[in-house]
PDB file of C-alpha atoms in Angstrom:
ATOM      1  CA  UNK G   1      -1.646 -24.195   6.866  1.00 33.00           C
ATOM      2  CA  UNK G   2      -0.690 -22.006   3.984  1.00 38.00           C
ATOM      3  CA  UNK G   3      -3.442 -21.039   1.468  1.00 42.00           C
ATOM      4  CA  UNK G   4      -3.004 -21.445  -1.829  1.00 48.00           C
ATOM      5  CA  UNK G   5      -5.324 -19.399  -3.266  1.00 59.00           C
ATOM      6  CA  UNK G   6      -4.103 -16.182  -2.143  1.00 65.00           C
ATOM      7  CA  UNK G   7      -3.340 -13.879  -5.142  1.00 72.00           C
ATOM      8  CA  UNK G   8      -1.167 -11.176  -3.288  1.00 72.00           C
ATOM      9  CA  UNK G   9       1.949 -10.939  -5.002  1.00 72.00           C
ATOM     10  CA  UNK G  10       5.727  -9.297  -4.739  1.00 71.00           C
ATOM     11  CA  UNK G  11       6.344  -6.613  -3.117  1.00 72.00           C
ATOM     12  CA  UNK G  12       3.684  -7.502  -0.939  1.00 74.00           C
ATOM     13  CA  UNK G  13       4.617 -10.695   0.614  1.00 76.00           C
ATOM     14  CA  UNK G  14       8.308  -9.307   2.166  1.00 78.00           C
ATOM     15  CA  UNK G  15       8.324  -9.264   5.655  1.00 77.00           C
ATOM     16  CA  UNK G  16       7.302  -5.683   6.644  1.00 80.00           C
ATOM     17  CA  UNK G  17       5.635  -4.585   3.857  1.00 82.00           C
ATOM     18  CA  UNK G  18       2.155  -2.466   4.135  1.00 87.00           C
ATOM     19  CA  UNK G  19       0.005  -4.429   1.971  1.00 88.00           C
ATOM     20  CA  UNK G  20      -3.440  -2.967   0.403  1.00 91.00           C
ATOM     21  CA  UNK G  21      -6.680  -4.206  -0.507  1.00 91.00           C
ATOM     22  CA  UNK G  22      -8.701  -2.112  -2.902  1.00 91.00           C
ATOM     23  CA  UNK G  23     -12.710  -0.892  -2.782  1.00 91.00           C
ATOM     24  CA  UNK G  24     -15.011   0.465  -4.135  1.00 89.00           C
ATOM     25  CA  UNK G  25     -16.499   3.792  -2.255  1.00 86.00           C
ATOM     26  CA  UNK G  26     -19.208   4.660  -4.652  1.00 82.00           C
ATOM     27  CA  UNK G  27     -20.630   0.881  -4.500  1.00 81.00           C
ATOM     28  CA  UNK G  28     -23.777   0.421  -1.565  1.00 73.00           C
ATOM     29  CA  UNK G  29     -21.740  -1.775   0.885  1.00 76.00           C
ATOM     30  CA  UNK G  30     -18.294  -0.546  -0.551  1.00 80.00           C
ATOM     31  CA  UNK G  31     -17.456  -4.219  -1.577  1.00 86.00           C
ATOM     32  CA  UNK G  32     -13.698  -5.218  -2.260  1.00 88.00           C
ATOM     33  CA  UNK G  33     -13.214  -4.992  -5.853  1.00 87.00           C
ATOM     34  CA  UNK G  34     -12.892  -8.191  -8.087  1.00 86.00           C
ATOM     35  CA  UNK G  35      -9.173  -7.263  -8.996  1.00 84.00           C
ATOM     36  CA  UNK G  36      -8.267  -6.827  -5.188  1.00 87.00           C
ATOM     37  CA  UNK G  37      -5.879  -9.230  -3.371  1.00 82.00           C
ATOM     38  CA  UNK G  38      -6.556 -11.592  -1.345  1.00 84.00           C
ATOM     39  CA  UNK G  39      -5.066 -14.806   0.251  1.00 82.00           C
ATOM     40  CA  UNK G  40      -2.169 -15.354   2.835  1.00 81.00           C
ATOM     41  CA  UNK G  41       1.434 -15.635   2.074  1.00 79.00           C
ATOM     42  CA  UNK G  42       2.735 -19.125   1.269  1.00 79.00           C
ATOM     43  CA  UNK G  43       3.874 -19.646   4.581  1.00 80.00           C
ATOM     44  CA  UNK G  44       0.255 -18.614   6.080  1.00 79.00           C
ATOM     45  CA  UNK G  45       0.966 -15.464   7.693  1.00 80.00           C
ATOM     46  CA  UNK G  46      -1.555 -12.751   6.747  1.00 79.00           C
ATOM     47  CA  UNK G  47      -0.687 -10.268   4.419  1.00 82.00           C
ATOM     48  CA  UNK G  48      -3.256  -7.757   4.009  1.00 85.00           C
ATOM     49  CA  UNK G  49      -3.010  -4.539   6.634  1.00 90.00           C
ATOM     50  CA  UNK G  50      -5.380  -1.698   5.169  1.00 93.00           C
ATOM     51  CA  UNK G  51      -8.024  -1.483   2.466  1.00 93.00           C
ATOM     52  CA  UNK G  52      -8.136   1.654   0.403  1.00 93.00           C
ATOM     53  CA  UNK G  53      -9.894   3.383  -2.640  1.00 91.00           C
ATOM     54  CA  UNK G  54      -9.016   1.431  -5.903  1.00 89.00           C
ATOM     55  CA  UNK G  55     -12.607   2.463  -8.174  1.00 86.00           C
ATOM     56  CA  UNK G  56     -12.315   5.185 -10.410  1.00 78.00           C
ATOM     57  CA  UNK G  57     -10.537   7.940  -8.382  1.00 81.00           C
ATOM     58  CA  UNK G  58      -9.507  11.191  -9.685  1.00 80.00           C
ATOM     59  CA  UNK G  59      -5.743  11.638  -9.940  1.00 80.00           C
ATOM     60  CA  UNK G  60      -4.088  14.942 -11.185  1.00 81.00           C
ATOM     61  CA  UNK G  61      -2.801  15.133 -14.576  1.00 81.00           C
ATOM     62  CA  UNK G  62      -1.962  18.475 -16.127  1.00 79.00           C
ATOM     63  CA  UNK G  63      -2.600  17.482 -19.405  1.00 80.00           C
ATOM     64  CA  UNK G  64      -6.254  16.321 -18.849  1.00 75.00           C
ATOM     65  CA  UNK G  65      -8.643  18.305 -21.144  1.00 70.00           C
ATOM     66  CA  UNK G  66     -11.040  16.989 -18.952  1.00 69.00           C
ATOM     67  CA  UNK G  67     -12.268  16.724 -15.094  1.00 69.00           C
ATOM     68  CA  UNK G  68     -10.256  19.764 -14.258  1.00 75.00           C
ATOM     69  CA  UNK G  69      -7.262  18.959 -14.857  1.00 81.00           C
ATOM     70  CA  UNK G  70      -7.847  15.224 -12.812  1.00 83.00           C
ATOM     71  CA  UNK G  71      -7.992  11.848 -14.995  1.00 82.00           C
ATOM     72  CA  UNK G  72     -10.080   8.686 -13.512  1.00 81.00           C
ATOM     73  CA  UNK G  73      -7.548   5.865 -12.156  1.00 80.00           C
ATOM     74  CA  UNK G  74      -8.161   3.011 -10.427  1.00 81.00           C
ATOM     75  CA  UNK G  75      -6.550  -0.282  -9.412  1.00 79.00           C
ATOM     76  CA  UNK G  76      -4.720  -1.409  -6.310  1.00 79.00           C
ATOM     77  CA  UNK G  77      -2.253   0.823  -8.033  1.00 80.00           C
ATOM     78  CA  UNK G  78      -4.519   3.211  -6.994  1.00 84.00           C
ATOM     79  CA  UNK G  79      -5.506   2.080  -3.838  1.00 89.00           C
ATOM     80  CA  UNK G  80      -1.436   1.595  -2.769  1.00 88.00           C
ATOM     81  CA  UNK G  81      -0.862   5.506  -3.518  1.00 88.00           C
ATOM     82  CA  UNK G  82      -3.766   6.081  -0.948  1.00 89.00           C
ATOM     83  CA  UNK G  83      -2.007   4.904   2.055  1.00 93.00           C
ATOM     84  CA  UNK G  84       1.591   5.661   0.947  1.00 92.00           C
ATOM     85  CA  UNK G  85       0.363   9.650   1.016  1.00 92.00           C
ATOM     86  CA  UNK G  86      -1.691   8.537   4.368  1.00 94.00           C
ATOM     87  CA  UNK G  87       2.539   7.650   5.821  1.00 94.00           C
ATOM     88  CA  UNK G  88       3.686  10.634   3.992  1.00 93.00           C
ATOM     89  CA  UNK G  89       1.398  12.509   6.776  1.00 93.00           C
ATOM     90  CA  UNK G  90       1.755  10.140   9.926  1.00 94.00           C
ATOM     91  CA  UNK G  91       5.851  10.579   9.488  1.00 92.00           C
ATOM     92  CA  UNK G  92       5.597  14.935   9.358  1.00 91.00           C
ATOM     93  CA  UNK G  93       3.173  14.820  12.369  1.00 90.00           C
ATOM     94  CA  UNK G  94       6.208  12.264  14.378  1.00 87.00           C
ATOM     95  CA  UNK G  95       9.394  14.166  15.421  1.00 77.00           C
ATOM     96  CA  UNK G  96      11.090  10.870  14.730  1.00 79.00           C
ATOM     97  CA  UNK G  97      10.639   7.826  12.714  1.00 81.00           C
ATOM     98  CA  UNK G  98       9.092   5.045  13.870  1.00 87.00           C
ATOM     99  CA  UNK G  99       7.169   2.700  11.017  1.00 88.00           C
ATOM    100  CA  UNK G 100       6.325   0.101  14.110  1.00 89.00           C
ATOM    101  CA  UNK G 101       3.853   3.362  15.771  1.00 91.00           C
ATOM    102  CA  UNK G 102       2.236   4.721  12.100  1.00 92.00           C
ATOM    103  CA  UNK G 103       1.445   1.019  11.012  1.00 92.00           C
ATOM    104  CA  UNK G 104      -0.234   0.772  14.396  1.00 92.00           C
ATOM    105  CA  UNK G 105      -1.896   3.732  14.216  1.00 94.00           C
ATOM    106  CA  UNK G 106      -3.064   3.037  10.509  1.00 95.00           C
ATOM    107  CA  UNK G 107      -4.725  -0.456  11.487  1.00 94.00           C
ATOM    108  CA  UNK G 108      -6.036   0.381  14.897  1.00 93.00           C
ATOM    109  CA  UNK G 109      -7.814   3.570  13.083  1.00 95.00           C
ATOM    110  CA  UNK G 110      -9.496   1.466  10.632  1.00 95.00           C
ATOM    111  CA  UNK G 111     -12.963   1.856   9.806  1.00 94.00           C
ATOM    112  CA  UNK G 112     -14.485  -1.819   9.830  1.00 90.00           C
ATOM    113  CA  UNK G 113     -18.550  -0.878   9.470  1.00 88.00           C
ATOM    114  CA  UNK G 114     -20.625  -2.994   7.131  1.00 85.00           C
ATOM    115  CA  UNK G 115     -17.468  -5.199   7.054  1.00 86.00           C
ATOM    116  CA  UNK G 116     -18.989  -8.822   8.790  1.00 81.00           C
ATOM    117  CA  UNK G 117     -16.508 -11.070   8.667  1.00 85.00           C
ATOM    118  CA  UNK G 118     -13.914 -11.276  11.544  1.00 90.00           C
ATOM    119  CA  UNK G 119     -10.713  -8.514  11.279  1.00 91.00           C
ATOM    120  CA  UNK G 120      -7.836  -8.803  10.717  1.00 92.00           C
ATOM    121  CA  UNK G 121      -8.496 -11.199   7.930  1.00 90.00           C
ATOM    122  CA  UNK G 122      -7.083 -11.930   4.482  1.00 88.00           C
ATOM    123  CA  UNK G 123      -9.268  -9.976   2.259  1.00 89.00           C
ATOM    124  CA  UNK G 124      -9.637  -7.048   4.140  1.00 93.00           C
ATOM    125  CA  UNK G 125      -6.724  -6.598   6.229  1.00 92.00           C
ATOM    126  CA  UNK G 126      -7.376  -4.541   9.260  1.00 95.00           C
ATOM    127  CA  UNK G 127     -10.507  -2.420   7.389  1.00 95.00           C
ATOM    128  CA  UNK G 128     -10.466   0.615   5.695  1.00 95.00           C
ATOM    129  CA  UNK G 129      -8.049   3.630   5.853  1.00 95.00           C
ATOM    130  CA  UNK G 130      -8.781   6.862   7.814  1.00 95.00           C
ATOM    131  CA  UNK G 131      -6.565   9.402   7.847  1.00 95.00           C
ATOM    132  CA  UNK G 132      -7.648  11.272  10.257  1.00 95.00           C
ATOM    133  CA  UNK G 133      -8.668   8.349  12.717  1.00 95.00           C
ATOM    134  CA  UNK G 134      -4.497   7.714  12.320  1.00 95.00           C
ATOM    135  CA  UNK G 135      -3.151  11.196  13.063  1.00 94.00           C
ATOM    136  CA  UNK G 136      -5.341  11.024  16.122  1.00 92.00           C
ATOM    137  CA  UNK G 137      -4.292   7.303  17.159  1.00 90.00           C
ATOM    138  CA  UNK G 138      -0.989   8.625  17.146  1.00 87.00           C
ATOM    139  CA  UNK G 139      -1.165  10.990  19.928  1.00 81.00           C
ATOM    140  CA  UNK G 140      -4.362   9.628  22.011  1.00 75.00           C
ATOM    141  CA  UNK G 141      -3.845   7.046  24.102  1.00 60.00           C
ATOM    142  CA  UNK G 142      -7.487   5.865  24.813  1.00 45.00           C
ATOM    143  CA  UNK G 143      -7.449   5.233  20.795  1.00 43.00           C
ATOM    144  CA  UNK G 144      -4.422   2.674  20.974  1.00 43.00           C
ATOM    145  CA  UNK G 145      -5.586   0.567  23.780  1.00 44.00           C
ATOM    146  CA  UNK G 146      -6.163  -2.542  21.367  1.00 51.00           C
ATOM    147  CA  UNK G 147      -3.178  -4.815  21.036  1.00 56.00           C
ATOM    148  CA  UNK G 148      -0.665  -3.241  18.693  1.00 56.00           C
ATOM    149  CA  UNK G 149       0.266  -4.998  15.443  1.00 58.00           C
ATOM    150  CA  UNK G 150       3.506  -7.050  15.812  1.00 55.00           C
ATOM    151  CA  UNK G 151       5.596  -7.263  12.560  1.00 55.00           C
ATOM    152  CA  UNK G 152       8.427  -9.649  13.658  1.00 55.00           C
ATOM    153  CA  UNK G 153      11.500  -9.595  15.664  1.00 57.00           C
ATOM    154  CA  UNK G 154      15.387  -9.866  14.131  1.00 62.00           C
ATOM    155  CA  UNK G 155      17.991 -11.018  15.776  1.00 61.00           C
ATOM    156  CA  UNK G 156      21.445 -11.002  13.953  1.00 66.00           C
ATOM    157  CA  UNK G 157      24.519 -13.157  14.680  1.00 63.00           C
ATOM    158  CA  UNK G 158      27.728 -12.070  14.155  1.00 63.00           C
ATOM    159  CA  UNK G 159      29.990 -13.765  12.768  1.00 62.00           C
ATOM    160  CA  UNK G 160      28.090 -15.590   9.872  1.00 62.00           C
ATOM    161  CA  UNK G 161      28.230 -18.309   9.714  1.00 65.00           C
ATOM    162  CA  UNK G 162      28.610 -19.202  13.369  1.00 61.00           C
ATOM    163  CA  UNK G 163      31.922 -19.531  15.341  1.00 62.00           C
ATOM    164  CA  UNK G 164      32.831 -21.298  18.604  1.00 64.00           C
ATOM    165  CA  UNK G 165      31.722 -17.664  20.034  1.00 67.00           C
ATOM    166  CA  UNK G 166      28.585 -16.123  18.289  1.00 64.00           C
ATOM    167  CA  UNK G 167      27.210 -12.685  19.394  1.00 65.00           C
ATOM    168  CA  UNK G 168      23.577 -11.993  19.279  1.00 63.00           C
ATOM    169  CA  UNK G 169      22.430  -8.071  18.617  1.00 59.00           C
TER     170      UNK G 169
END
């Protein structure tokens, strides 16, 4: 059944999005943080993929007069930023493209210590991000040997809408 009280919103709940929970690293237990989302999309299916950093993180600014020339941030906007620059890497170490391999990669490589409730779930996704753990799932295969992460298939029928003869592709 669809839950109700999920609070993951748009962009998040299209089809093959990356969606990103948000925690806190300098918190004992690194807890999910309060403005985190959570919940399933209307329909049921899970949303959440990867948690990430979303407690004050340092983020450069060059007109901080402080920190170095870094400002605190924090947020899932954040968090989001985290893994987008964690794909940024994935795609330069790939020869090609493939978003179906670096998604795997991303949740297989998750870090789920001091996390007890049962992953994937709909607070914490698949765990928590590791880069490195990624680049290396990419190109080990002892690493992927847990059952890859399927998004959804598409078929497409031409014409639309249907004829007496209807090609599927």
């Amino acid at each position: 059944t669809a839950n109700d009280d999920g609070t993951v919103t748009w962009p998040s709940t299209a089809d093959k999005a990356l969606t990103v929970a948000a925690y806190n690293p300098r918190t004992a237990g690194q807890p999910l943080n309060s403005f985190s989302g959570r919940g399933a999309r209307i329909d049921g299916s899970r949303l959440l993929d990867i948690a990430a950093p979303g407690s004050v993180v340092f983020s450069a600014n060059p007109n901080a007069a402080s920190y170095g020339g870094f400002v605190p941030f924090g947020g899932t906007s954040s968090a989001g930023p985290h893994v987008a620059g964690v794909v940024a890497l994935l795609q330069q170490l790939l020869d090609h493209n493939d978003t179906n391999l670096i998604v795997n990669a991303i949740t297989q490589a998750a870090d789920n210590s001091n996390i007890s409730a049962i992953l994937p779930n709909h607070e914490w996704g698949f765990g928590r991000i590791r880069a490195r753990a990624a680049a290396e799932a990419l190109f080990t295969p002892l690493v992927r040997k847990k059952n890859p992460v399927i998004r959804s298939t598409e078929l497409k029928a031409f014409p639309n809408p249907f004829n007496q003869i209807t090609r599927l592709q």
